[in-house]
Coordinates of C-alpha atoms in Angstrom, one line a residue:
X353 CA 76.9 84.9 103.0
X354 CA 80.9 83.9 103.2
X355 CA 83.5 82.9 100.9
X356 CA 86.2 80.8 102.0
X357 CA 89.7 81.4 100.2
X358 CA 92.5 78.9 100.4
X359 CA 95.2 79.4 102.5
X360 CA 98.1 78.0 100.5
X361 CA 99.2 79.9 97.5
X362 CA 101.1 78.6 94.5
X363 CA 103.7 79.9 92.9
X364 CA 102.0 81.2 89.8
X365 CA 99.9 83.0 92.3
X366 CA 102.9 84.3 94.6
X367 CA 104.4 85.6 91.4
X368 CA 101.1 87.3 90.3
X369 CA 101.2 88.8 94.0
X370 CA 104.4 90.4 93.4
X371 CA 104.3 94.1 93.0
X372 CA 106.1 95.5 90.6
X373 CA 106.9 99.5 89.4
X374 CA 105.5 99.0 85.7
X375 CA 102.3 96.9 87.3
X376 CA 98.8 98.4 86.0
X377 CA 97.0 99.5 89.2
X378 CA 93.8 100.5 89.8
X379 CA 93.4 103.5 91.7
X380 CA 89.7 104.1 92.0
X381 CA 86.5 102.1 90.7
X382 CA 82.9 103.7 91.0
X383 CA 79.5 102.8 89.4
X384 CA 75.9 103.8 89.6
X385 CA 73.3 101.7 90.8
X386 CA 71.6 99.9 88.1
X387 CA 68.1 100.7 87.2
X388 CA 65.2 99.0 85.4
X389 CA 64.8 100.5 82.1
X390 CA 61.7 102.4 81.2
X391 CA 60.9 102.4 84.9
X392 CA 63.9 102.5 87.1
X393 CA 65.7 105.8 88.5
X394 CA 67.5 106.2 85.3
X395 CA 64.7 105.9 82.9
X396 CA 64.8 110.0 81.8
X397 CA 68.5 110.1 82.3
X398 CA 70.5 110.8 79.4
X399 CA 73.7 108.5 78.7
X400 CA 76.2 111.1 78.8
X401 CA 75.4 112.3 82.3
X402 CA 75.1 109.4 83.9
X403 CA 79.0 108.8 82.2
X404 CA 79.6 112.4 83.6
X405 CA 78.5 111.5 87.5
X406 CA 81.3 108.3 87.4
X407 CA 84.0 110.1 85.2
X408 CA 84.0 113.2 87.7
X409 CA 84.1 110.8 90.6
X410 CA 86.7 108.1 89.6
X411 CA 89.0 111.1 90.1
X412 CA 87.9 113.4 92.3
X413 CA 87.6 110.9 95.1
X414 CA 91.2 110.3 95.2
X415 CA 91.9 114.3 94.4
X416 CA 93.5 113.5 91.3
X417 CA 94.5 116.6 89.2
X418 CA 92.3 115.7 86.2
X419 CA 95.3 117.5 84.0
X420 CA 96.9 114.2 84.3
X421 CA 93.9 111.9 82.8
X422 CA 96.1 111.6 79.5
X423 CA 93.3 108.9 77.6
X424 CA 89.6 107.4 78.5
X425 CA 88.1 104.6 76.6
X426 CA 84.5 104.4 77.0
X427 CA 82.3 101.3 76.2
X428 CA 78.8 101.8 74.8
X429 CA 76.9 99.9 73.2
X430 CA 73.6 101.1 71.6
X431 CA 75.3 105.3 71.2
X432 CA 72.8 107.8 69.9
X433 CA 75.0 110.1 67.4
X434 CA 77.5 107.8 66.7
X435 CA 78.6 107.8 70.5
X436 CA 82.4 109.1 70.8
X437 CA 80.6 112.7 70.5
X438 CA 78.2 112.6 73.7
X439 CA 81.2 110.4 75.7
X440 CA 83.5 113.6 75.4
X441 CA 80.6 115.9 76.2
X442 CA 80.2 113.6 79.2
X443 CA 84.0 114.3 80.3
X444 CA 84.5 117.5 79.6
X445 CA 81.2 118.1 81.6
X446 CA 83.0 115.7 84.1
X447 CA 85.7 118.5 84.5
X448 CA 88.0 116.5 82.6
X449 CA 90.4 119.5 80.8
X450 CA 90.0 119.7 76.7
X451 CA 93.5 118.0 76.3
X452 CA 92.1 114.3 77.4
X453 CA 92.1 112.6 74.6
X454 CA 88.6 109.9 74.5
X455 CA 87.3 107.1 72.1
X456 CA 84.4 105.0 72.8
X457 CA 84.3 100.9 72.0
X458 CA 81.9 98.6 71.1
X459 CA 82.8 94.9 71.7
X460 CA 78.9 94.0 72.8
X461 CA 78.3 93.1 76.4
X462 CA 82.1 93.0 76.8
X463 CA 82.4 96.9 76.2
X464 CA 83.3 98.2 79.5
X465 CA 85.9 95.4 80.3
X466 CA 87.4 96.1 76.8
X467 CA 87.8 99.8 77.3
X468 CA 89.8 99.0 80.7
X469 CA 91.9 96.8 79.0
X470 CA 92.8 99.0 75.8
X471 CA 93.8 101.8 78.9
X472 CA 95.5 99.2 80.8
X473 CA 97.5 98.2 77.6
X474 CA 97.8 101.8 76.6
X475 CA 99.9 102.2 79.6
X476 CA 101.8 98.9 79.8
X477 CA 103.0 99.9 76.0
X478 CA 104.1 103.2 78.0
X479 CA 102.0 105.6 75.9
X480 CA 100.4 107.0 79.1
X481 CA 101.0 107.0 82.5
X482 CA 97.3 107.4 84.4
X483 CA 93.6 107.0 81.8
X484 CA 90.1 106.0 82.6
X485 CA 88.7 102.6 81.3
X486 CA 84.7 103.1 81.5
X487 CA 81.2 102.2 80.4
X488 CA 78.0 103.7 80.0
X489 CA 74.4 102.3 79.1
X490 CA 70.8 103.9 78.5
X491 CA 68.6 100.9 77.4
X492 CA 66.0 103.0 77.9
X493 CA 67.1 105.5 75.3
X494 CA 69.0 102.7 73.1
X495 CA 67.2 99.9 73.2
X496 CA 65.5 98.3 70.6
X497 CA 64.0 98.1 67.1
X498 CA 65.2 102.0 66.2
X499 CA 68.5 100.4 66.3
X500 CA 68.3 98.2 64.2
X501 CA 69.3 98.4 60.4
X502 CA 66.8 98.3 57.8
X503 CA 68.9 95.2 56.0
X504 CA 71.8 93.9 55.8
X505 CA 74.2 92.6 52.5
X506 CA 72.3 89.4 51.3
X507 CA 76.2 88.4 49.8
X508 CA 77.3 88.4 53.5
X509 CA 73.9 86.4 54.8
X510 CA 74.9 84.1 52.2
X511 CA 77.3 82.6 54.7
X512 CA 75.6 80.7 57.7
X513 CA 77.8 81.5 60.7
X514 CA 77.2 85.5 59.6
X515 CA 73.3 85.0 59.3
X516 CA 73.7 83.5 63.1
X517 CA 74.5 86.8 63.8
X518 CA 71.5 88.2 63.8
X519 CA 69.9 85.3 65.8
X520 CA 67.8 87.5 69.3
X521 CA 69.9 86.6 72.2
X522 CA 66.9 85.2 73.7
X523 CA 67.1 82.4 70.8
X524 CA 70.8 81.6 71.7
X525 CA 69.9 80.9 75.2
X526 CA 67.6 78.5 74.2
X527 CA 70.2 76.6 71.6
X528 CA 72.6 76.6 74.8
X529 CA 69.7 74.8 77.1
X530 CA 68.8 72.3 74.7
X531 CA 72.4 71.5 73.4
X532 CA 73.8 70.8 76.9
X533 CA 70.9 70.0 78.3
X534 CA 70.4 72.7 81.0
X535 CA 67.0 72.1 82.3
X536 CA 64.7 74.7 83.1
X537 CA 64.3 73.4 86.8
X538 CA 67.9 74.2 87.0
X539 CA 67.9 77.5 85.2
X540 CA 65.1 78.5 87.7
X541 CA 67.1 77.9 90.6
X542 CA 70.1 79.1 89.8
X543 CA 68.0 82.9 88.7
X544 CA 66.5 82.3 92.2
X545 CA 69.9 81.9 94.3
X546 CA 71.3 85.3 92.4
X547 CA 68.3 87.4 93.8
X548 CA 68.7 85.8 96.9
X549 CA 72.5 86.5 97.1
X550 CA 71.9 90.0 95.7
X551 CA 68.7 90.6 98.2
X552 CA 71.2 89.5 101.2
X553 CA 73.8 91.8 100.3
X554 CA 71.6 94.8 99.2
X555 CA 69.7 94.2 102.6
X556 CA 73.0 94.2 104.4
X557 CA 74.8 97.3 102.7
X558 CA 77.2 94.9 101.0
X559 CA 77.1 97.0 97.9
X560 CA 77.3 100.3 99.5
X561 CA 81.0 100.8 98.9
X562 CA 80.9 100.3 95.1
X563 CA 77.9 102.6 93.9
X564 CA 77.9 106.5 93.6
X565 CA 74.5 107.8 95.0
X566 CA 73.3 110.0 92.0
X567 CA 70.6 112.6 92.0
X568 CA 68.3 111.9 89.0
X569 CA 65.3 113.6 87.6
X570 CA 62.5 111.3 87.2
X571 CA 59.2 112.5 85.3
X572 CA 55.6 111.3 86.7
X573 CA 52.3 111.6 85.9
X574 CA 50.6 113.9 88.4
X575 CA 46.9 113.9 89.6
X576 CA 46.2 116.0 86.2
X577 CA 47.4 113.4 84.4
X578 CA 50.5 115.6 83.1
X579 CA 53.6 114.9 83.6
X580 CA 55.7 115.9 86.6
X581 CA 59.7 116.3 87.3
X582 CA 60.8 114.8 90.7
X583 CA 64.5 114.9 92.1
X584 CA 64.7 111.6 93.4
X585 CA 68.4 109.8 95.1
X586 CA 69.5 106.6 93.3
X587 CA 71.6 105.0 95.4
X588 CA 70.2 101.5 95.0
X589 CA 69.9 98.4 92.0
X590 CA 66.2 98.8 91.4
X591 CA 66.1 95.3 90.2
X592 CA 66.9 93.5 92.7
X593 CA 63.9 91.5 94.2
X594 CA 63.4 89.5 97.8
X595 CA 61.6 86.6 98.1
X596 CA 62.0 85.0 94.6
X597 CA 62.6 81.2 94.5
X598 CA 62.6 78.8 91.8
X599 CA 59.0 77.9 92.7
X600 CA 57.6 81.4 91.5
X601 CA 59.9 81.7 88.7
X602 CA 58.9 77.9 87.4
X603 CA 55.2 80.4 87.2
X604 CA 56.6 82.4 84.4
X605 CA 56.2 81.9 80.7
X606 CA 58.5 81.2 78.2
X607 CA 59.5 84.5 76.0
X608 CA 61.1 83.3 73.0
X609 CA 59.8 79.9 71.9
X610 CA 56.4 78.0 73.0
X611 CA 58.0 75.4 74.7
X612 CA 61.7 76.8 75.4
X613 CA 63.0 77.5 79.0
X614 CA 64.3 80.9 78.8
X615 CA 61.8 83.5 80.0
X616 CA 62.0 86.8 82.0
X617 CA 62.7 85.9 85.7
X618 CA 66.1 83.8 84.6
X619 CA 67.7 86.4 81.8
X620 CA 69.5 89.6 82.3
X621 CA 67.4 92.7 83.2
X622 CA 67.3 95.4 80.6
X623 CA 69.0 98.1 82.4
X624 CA 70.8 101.9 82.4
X625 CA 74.0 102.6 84.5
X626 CA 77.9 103.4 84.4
X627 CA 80.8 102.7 85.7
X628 CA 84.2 103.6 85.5
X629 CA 88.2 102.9 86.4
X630 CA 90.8 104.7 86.7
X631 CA 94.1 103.3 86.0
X632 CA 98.0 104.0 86.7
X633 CA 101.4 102.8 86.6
X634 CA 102.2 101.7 89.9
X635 CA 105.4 103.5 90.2
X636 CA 103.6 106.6 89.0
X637 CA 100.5 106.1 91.4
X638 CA 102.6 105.8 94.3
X639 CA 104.7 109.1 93.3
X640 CA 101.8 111.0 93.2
X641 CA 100.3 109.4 96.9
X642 CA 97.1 107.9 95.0
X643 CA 95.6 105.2 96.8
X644 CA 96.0 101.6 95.2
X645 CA 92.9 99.3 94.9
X646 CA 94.5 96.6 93.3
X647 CA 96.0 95.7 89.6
X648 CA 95.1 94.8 86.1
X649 CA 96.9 92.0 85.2
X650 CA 95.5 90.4 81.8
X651 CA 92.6 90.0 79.6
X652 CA 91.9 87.5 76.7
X653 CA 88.8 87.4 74.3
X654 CA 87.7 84.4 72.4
X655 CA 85.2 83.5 69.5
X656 CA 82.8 80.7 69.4
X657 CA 80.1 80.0 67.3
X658 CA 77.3 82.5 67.2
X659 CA 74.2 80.4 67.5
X660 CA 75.7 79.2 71.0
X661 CA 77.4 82.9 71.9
X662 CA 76.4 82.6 75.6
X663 CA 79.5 79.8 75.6
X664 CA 81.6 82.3 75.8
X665 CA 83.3 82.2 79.5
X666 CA 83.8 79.0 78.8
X667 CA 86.4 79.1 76.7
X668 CA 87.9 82.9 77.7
X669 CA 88.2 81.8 81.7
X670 CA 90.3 79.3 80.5
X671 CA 92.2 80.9 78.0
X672 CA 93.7 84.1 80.4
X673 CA 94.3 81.3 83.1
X674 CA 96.6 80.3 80.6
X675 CA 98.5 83.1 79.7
X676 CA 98.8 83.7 83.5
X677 CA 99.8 80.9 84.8
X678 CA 97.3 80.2 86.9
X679 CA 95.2 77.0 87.7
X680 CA 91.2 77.8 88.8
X681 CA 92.0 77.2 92.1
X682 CA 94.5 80.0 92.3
X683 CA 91.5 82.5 91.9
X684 CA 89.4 83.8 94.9
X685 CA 86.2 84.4 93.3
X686 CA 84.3 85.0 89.6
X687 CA 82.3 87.5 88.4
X688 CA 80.6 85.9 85.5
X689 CA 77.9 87.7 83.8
X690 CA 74.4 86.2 83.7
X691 CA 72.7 87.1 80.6
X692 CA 71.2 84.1 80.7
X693 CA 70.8 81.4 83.8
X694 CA 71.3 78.8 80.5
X695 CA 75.0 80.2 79.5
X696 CA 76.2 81.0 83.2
X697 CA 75.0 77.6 84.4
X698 CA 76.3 76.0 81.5
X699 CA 80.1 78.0 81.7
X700 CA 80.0 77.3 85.8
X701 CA 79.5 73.4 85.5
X702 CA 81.9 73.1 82.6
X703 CA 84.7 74.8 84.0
X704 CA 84.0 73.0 87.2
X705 CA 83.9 75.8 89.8
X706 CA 82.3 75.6 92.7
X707 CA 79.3 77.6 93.0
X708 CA 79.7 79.8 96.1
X709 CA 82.6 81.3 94.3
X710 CA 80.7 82.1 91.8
X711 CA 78.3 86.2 91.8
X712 CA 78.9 85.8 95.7
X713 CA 76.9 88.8 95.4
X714 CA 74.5 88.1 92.5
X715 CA 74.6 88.6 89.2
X716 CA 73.1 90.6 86.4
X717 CA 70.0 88.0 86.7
X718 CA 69.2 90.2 89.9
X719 CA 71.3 93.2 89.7
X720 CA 70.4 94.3 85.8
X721 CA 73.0 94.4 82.4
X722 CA 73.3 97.5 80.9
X723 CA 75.4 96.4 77.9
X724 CA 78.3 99.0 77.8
X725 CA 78.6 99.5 81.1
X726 CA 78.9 95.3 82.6
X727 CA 82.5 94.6 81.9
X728 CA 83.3 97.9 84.3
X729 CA 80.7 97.4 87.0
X730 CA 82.2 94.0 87.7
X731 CA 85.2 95.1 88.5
X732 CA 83.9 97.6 90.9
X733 CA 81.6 95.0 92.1
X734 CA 85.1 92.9 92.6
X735 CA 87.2 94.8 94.1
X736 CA 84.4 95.7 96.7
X737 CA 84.0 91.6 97.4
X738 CA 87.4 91.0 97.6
X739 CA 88.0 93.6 100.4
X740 CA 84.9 92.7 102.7
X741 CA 85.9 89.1 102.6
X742 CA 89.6 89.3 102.2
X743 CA 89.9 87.7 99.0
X744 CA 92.9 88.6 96.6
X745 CA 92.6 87.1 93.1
X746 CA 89.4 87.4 91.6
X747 CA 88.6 86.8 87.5
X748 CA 85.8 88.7 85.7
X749 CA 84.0 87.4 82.4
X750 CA 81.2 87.8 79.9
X751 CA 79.6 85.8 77.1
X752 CA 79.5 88.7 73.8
X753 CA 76.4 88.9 71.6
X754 CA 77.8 87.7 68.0
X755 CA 80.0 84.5 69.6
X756 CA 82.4 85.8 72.0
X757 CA 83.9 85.5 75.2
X758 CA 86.0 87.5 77.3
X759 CA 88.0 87.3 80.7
X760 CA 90.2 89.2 83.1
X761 CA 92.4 88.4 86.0
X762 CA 92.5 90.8 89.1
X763 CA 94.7 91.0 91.7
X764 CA 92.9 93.3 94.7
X765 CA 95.7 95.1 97.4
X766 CA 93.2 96.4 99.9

């Protein structure tokens, strides 16, 4: 496994280089592993303390004085309770003092990255000086048809693009494949090379440096037949599988139409983890001796239709290139979320990158996607690639359930 990054550097990307007293720095960025729902490490762990173990830890491993947290923004998708409630519990049980203020954000699978980016603008806008971006996901406990509603308005069905809406994600995938003509041969292969990638680096301790060991309490059924509690060490993605290639995936059935090419070995694993960021000015970071990882520099979101939502990364990767000032081959590296082989395929070859910059470690194919939690993971998952392999500019992005995209620009300083 390598990544070669270019030597010469532009001058939108000497520029983004620059450091600068009012820059958005990252100080620390920690995340779970990522377990298989319903039977991974995770599976009786409650939301809010799996958001505990990363709040308490995105400070305390730089010795922060959590009395100068001043905001967190916490993305979840599928909350029990409303979800703002158990995220506080989470960081006041994190040792996060009663004066931290706390929302929580649903923008789908873009959740986490959105709640880093409303703490990174928080503090650009100069309303705070140091905050926590995060994201938390149970699909265990979330998951499925208790979530959702009864019915919806028929007045607002009455409009097509809304009643896309509701379309099942799996469905989407399948309108991207056949629109573009993504083959299932291809989809197969490109599932494979992201357990392989992720298998590697798991194998090798590559992800080591990004993921909080956690002690979690897993119940099992004893000799008797009755349930058991066992303290067990997660410290490992649980998903992540060697030995698959596009050979035993092609064995698979199709799960959401008889003779579509989306099926369980080349779509996102349901999952439970969290992650989380903490953020500061630079000039206040370096005041207070915190370490610097790296810096925020900008996010964008688009909407595209909903039928197609998977799209997505097409259009945002794009679109914060833009604003920045930067062409593709200014950035290091992407973290593009697999949700679906169909849509990442599908953004990669339009956008034209080249595929070994692309999940050099594997992607949530292998690696698992709990909703809330994604849009932070990667950047903890990116700022870990970019030291081992020296890389500094790195992009993370998402396709959002509902037709969306989104997309960040990094810079990492390590």
């Amino acid at each position: 496994m390598s990544l070669q990054t270019s030597s010469s550097v532009s001058s939108a990307k000497a520029n983004l280089l620059q450091k600068r007293a009012d820059d958005v720095v990252i100080v620390s960025a920690v995340r779970t592993a990522i377990t298989k729902a319903r039977k991974g490490g995770f599976k009786d762990t409650h939301p809010e303390l799996l958001l505990s173990h990363v709040l308490r830890a995105v400070y305390t491993s730089v010795s922060l004085d959590p009395k100068l947290i001043e905001d967190i923004s916490v993305g979840n998708v599928l909350p029990a309770g409303g979800g703002a409630g158990a995220a506080r519990m989470a960081a006041l049980h994190a040792g996060i003092p009663v004066t931290t203020s706390l929302n929580t954000v649903n923008r789908q699978c873009s959740s986490g990255l959105t709640s880093v980016n409303q703490i990174a603008n928080q503090i650009r806008a100069g309303e705070i000086d140091i905050g926590i971006g995060a994201g938390v996901e149970s699909m265990t406990m979330g998951y499925g048809a208790a979530g959702i509603p009864a019915s919806y308005s028929p007045e607002v069905l009455s409009n097509p693009l809304a009643e896309e809406c509701l379309l099942p994600m799996g469905l989407t995938s399948e309108a991207v494949a056949s629109d573009f003509s993504v083959s299932r041969l291809d989809q197969d292969a490109f599932a494979a090379h992201s357990f392989q990638k992720a298998s590697a680096a798991q194998k090798a301790g590559k992800f080591a440096a990004e993921i909080l060991p956690v002690k979690a309490k897993v119940l099992v059924k004893g000799k008797n037949g009755e349930e058991e509690e066992h303290e067990v060490l997660v410290d490992n993605d649980d998903g992540v599988r060697e030995g698959v290639t596009k050979e035993s995936l092609a064995k698979l059935k199709p799960a959401f139409t008889k003779d579509g090419s989306t099926h369980a070995g080349n779509a996102s694993q349901v999952s439970d983890g969290a992650a989380a960021v903490l953020l500061a000015r630079r000039d206040v970071a370096e005041r207070l001796g915190l370490p610097i990882k790296g810096k925020f520099v900008l996010a964008s979101t688009v909407g595209v239709p909903p039928r197609i939502m998977g799209v997505g990364p097409a259009y945002a990767i794009p679109k914060v290139l833009e604003k920045t000032g930067l062409s593709k081959e200014d950035v290091d590296f992407f973290e593009i979320n697999e949700a679906f082989a169909s849509q990442a395929l599908y953004s990669i070859r339009t956008l034209a990158i080249p595929s070994e910059k692309v999940n050099v470690h594997g992607g949530a194919i292998a690696i698992g996607h709990p909703l809330g939690c994604t849009g932070a993971r990667q950047i903890a998952t990116g700022l870990n690639i970019a030291k081992q392999y020296g890389a500094r500019v790195f992009v993370t992005s998402m396709c959002i359930g509902s037709g969306m995209g989104m997309a960040a620009v990094f810079v990492s300083e390590q």
